[in-house]
Short mmCIF file of C-alpha atoms in Angstrom, two decimals:
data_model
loop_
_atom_site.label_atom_id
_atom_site.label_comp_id
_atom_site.label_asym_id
_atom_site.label_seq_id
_atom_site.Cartn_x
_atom_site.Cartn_y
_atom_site.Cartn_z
CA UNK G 20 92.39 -39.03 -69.65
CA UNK G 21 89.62 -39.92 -72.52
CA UNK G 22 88.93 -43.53 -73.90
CA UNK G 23 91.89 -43.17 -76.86
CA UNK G 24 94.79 -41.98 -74.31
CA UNK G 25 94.08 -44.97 -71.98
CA UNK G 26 93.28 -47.78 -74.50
CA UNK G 27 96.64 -46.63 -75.61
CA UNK G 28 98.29 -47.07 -72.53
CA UNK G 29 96.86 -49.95 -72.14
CA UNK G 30 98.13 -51.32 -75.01
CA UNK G 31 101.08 -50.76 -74.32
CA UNK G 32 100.96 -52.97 -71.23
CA UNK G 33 103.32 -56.48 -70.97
CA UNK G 34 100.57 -59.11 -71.11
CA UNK G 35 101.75 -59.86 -66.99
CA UNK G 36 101.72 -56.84 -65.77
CA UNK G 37 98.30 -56.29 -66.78
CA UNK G 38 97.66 -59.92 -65.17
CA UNK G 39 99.00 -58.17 -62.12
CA UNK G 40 97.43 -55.37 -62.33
CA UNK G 41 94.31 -57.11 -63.13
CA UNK G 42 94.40 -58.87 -59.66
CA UNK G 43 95.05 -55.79 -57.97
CA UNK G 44 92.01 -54.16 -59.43
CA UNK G 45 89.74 -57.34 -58.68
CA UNK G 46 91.17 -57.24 -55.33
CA UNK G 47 90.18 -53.63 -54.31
CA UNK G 48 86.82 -54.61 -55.80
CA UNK G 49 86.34 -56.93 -53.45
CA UNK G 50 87.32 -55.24 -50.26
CA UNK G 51 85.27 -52.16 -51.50
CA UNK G 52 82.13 -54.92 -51.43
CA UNK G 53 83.51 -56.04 -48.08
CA UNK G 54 83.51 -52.35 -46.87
CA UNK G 55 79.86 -52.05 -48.60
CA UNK G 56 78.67 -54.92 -46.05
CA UNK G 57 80.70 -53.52 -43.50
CA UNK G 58 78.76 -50.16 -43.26
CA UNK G 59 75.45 -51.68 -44.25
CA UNK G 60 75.59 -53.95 -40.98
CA UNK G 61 76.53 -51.56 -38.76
CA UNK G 62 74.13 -48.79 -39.81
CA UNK G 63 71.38 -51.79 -39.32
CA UNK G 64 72.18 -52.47 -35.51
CA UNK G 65 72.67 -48.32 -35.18
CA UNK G 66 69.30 -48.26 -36.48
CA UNK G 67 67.67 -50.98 -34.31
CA UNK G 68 69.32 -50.02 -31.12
CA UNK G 69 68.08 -46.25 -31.66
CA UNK G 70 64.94 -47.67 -32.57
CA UNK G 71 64.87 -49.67 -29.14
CA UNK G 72 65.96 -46.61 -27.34
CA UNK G 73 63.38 -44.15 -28.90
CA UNK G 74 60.60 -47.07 -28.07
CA UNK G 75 61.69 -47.07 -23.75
CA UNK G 76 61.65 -43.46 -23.61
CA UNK G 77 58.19 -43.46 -25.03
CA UNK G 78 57.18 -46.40 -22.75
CA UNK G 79 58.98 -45.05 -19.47
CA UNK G 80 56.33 -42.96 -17.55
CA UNK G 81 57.43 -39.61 -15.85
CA UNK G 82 59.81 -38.52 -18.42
CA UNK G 83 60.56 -34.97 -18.15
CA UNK G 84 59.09 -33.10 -21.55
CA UNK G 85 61.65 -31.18 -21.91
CA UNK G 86 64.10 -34.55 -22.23
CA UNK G 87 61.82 -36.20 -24.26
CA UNK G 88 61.60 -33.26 -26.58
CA UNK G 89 65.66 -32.98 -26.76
CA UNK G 90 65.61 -37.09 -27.70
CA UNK G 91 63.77 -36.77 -30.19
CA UNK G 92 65.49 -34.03 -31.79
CA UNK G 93 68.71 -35.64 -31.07
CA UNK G 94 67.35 -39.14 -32.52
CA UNK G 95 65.77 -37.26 -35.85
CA UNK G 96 69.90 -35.56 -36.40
CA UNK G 97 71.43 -39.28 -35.94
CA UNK G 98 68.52 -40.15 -38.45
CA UNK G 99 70.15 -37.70 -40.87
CA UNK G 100 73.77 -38.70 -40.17
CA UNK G 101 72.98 -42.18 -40.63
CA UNK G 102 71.81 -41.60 -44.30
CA UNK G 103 75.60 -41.32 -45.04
CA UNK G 104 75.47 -45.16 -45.94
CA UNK G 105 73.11 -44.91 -48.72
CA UNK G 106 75.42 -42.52 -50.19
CA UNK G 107 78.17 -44.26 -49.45
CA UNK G 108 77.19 -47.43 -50.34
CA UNK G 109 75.70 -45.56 -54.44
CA UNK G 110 79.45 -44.44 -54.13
CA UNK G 111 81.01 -47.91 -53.39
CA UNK G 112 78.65 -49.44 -55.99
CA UNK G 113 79.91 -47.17 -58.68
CA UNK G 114 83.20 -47.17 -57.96
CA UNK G 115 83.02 -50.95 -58.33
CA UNK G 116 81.18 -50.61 -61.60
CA UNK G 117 84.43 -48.98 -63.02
CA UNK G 118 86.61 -51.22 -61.21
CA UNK G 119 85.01 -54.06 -63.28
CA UNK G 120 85.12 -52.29 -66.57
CA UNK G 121 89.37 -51.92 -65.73
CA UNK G 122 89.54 -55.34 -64.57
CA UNK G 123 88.06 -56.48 -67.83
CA UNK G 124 90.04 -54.66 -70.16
CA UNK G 125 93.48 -55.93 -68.40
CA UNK G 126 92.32 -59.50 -68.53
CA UNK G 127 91.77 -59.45 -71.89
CA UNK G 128 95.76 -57.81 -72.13
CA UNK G 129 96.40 -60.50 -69.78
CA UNK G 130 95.57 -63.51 -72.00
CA UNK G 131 96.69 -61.83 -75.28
CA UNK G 132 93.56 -60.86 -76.96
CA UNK G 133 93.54 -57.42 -77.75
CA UNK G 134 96.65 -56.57 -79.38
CA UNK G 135 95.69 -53.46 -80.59
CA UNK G 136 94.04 -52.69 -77.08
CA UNK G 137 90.99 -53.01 -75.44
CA UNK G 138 87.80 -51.33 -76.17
CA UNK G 139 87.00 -49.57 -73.15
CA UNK G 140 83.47 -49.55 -72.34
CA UNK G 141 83.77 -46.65 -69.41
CA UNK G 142 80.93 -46.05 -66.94
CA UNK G 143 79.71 -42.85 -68.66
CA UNK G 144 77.38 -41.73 -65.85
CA UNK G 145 78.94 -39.74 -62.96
CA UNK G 146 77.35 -40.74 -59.79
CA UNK G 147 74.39 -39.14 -58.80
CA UNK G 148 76.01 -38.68 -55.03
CA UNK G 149 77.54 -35.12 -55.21
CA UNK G 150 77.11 -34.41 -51.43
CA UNK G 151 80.07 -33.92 -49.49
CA UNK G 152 78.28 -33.64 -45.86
CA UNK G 153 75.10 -35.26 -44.24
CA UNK G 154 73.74 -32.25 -43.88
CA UNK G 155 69.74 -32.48 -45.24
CA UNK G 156 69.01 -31.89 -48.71
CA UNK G 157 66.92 -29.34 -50.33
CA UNK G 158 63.21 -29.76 -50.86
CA UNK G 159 61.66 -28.54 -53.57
CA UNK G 160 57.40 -28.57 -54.58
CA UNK G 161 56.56 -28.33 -58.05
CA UNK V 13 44.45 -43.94 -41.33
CA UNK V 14 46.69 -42.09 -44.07
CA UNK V 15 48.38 -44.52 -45.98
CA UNK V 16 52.00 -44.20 -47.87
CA UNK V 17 53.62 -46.69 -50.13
CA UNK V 18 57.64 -45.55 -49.52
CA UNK V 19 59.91 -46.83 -52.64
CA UNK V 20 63.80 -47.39 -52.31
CA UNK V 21 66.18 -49.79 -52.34
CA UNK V 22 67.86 -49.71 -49.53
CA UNK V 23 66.66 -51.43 -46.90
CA UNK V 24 68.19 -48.78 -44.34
CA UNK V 25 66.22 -45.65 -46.08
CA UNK V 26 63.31 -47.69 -46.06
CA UNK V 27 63.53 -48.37 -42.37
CA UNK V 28 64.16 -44.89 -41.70
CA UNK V 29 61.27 -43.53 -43.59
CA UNK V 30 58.78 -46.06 -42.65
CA UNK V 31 60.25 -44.99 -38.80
CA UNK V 32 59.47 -41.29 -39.09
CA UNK V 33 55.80 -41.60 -41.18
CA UNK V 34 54.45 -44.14 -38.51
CA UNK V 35 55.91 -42.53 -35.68
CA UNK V 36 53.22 -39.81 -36.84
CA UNK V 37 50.62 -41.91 -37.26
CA UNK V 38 50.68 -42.76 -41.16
CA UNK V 39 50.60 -46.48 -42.30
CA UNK V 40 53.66 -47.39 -44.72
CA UNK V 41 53.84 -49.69 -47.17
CA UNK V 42 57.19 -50.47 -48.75
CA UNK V 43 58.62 -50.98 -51.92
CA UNK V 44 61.78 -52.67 -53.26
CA UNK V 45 61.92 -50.79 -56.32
CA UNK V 46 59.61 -49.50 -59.23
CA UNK V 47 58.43 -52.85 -60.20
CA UNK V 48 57.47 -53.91 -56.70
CA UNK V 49 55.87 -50.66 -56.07
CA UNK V 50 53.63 -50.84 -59.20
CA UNK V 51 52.99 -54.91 -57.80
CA UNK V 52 51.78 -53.45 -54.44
CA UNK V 53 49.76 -51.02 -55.86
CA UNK V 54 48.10 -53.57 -57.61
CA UNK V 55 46.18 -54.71 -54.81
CA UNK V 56 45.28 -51.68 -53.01
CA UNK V 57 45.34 -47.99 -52.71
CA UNK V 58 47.53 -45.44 -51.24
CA UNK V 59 47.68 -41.52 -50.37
CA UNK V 60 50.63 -40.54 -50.98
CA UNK V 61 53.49 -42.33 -53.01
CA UNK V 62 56.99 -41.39 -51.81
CA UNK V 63 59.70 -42.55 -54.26
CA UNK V 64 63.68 -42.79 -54.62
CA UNK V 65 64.93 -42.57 -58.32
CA UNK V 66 68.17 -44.93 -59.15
CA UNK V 67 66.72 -48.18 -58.54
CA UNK V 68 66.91 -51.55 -60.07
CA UNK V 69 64.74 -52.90 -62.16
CA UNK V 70 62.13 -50.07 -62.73
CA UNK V 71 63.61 -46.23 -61.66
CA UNK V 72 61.90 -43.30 -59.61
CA UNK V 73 60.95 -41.48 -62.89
CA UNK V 74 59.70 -44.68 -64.76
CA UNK V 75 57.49 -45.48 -61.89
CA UNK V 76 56.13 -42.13 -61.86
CA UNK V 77 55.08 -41.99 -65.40
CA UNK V 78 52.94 -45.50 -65.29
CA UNK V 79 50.86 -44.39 -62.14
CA UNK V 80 50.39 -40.83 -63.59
CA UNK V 81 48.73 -43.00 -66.68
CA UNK V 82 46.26 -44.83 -64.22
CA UNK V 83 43.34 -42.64 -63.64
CA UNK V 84 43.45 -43.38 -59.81
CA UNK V 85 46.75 -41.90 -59.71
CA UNK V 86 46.36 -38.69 -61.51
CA UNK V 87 46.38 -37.01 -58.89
CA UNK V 88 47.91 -38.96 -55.96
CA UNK V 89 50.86 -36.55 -54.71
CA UNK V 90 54.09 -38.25 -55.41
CA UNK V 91 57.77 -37.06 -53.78
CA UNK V 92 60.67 -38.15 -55.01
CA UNK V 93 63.64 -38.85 -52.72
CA UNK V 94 66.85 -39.43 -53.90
CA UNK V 95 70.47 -38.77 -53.61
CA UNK V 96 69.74 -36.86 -57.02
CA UNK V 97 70.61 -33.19 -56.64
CA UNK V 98 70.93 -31.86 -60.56
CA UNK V 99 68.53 -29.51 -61.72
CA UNK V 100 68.11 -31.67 -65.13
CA UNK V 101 67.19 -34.65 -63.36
CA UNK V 102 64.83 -32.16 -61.04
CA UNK V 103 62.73 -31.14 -64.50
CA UNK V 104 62.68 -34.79 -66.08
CA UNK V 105 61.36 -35.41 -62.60
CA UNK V 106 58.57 -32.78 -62.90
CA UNK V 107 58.03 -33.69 -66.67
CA UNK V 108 57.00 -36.95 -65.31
CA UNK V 109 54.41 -36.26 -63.05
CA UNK V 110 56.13 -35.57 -59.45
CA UNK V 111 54.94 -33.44 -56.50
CA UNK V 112 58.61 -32.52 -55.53
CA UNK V 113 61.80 -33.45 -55.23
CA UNK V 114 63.82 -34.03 -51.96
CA UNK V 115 67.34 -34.20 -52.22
CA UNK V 116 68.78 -37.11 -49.38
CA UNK V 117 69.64 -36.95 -46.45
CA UNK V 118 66.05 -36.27 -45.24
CA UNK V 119 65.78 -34.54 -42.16
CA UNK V 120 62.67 -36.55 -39.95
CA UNK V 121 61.00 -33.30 -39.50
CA UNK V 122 61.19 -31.30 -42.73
CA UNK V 123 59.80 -34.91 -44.52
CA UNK V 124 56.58 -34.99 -41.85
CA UNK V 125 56.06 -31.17 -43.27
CA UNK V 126 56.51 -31.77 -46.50
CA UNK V 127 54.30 -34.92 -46.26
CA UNK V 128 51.51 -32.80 -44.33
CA UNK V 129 51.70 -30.13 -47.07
CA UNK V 130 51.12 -32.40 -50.12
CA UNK V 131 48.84 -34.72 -48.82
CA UNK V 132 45.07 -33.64 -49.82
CA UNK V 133 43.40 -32.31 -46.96
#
């Protein structure tokens, strides 16, 4: 759909059901920031309590090399995996960025102000998270 | 003692990267963003400058370009690492000065490598 198809739609709106709709758009906003928080939090105590973990098998004498060795590797893949919530948090940010912009354009519907529509500033810029898996990224030296 | 100033965000990639580099003996300083990083750098020196690129406030490439315009930081090897992936991004990146570009997530090992290989010996 580009900017002149949905402006149109929009316009066509009944002043509350984009009021409505306008609600329901704030309101996924807001649990998406709840989720945001959500994932932050728990990727923080994942982090410490690995951290805490790593730092007693270093400190534990007698440790078999072998373990230690498979720890470490097992700690550096959960170190990957746990990137996820930088990417999903870009995502969540984003998707709340357009959220907003939708949101915007009803309430001004809502209260009557735009008759001929809204002007719909859209969030041009696809997110920069294409990845689909936490699998590592590619390095490249210039 | 090697020192790296590590740039992002988020407080969890920051953790995670200061975690790995001092795990193998580097010293990390870290950054909020562009503008803190340029702040920090202020006040002292660093090796190796390892930056993400969609910040607030002052982005990846933006920092890049105002160290490569101090003459201490010529030719201080700076990695970018970022959720970025596109090869036009990539070039802007290497138009502005950056060592390479590392595409998140970072895998603990392949970033100690990578970090070994830039740095100057």
């Amino acid at each position: 759909m580009d900017d002149q198809e949905a402006a149109a739609i929009a316009a066509g709106l009944p002043a509350h059901l984009a009021a409505q709709m306008q609600d329901e758009v704030l309101s996924a906003g807001t649990e998406l920031e709840r989720l945001e928080r959500l994932l932050s939090d728990a990727v923080d105590q994942l982090l410490e309590r690995f951290g805490r973990a790593h730092a007693l098998c270093v400190a534990v004498d007698g440790v078999p090399a072998a373990l230690r060795e498979g720890l470490d590797t097992e700690l550096r893949g959960a170190m990957t995996a746990l990137q996820f919530q930088d990417m999903a948090s870009q995502l969540v940010v984003h998707a709340r960025r357009r959220l907003a912009t939708v949101a915007d354009c009803l309430g001004n519907l809502a209260v009557g102000e735009e008759e001929e529509g809204c002007e719909l500033q859209w969030v041009s810029r696809a997110c920069p998270v294409a990845q689909r898996a936490v699998d590592a990224g590619s390095v490249e030296l210039f | 003692m090697r020192s790296i100033l590590a740039v992002d965000d988020s407080a969890s990639m920051r953790q995670m990267v200061s975690f790995t580099l001092r795990s193998s003996g580097y010293e990390v300083i870290e950054a909020i963003d562009g503008q803190d990083a340029l702040d920090k750098l202020g006040s002292r020196e660093v090796d190796l400058v390892l930056t993400d690129q969609n910040m607030p406030r002052m982005d990846g490439l933006t920092l890049i370009r105002q160290l490569r315009g101090l003459e201490r930081y010529k030719r201080v090897p700076i990695l970018v690492l970022t959720t970025e992936s596109g090869d036009e991004m990539k070039q802007a990146g290497r138009a502005a000065g950056a060592t390479g570009w590392m595409v998140k997530p970072f895998d603990p090992a392949r970033l100690l490598e990578v970090v070994g290989k830039v740095l100057p010996q």
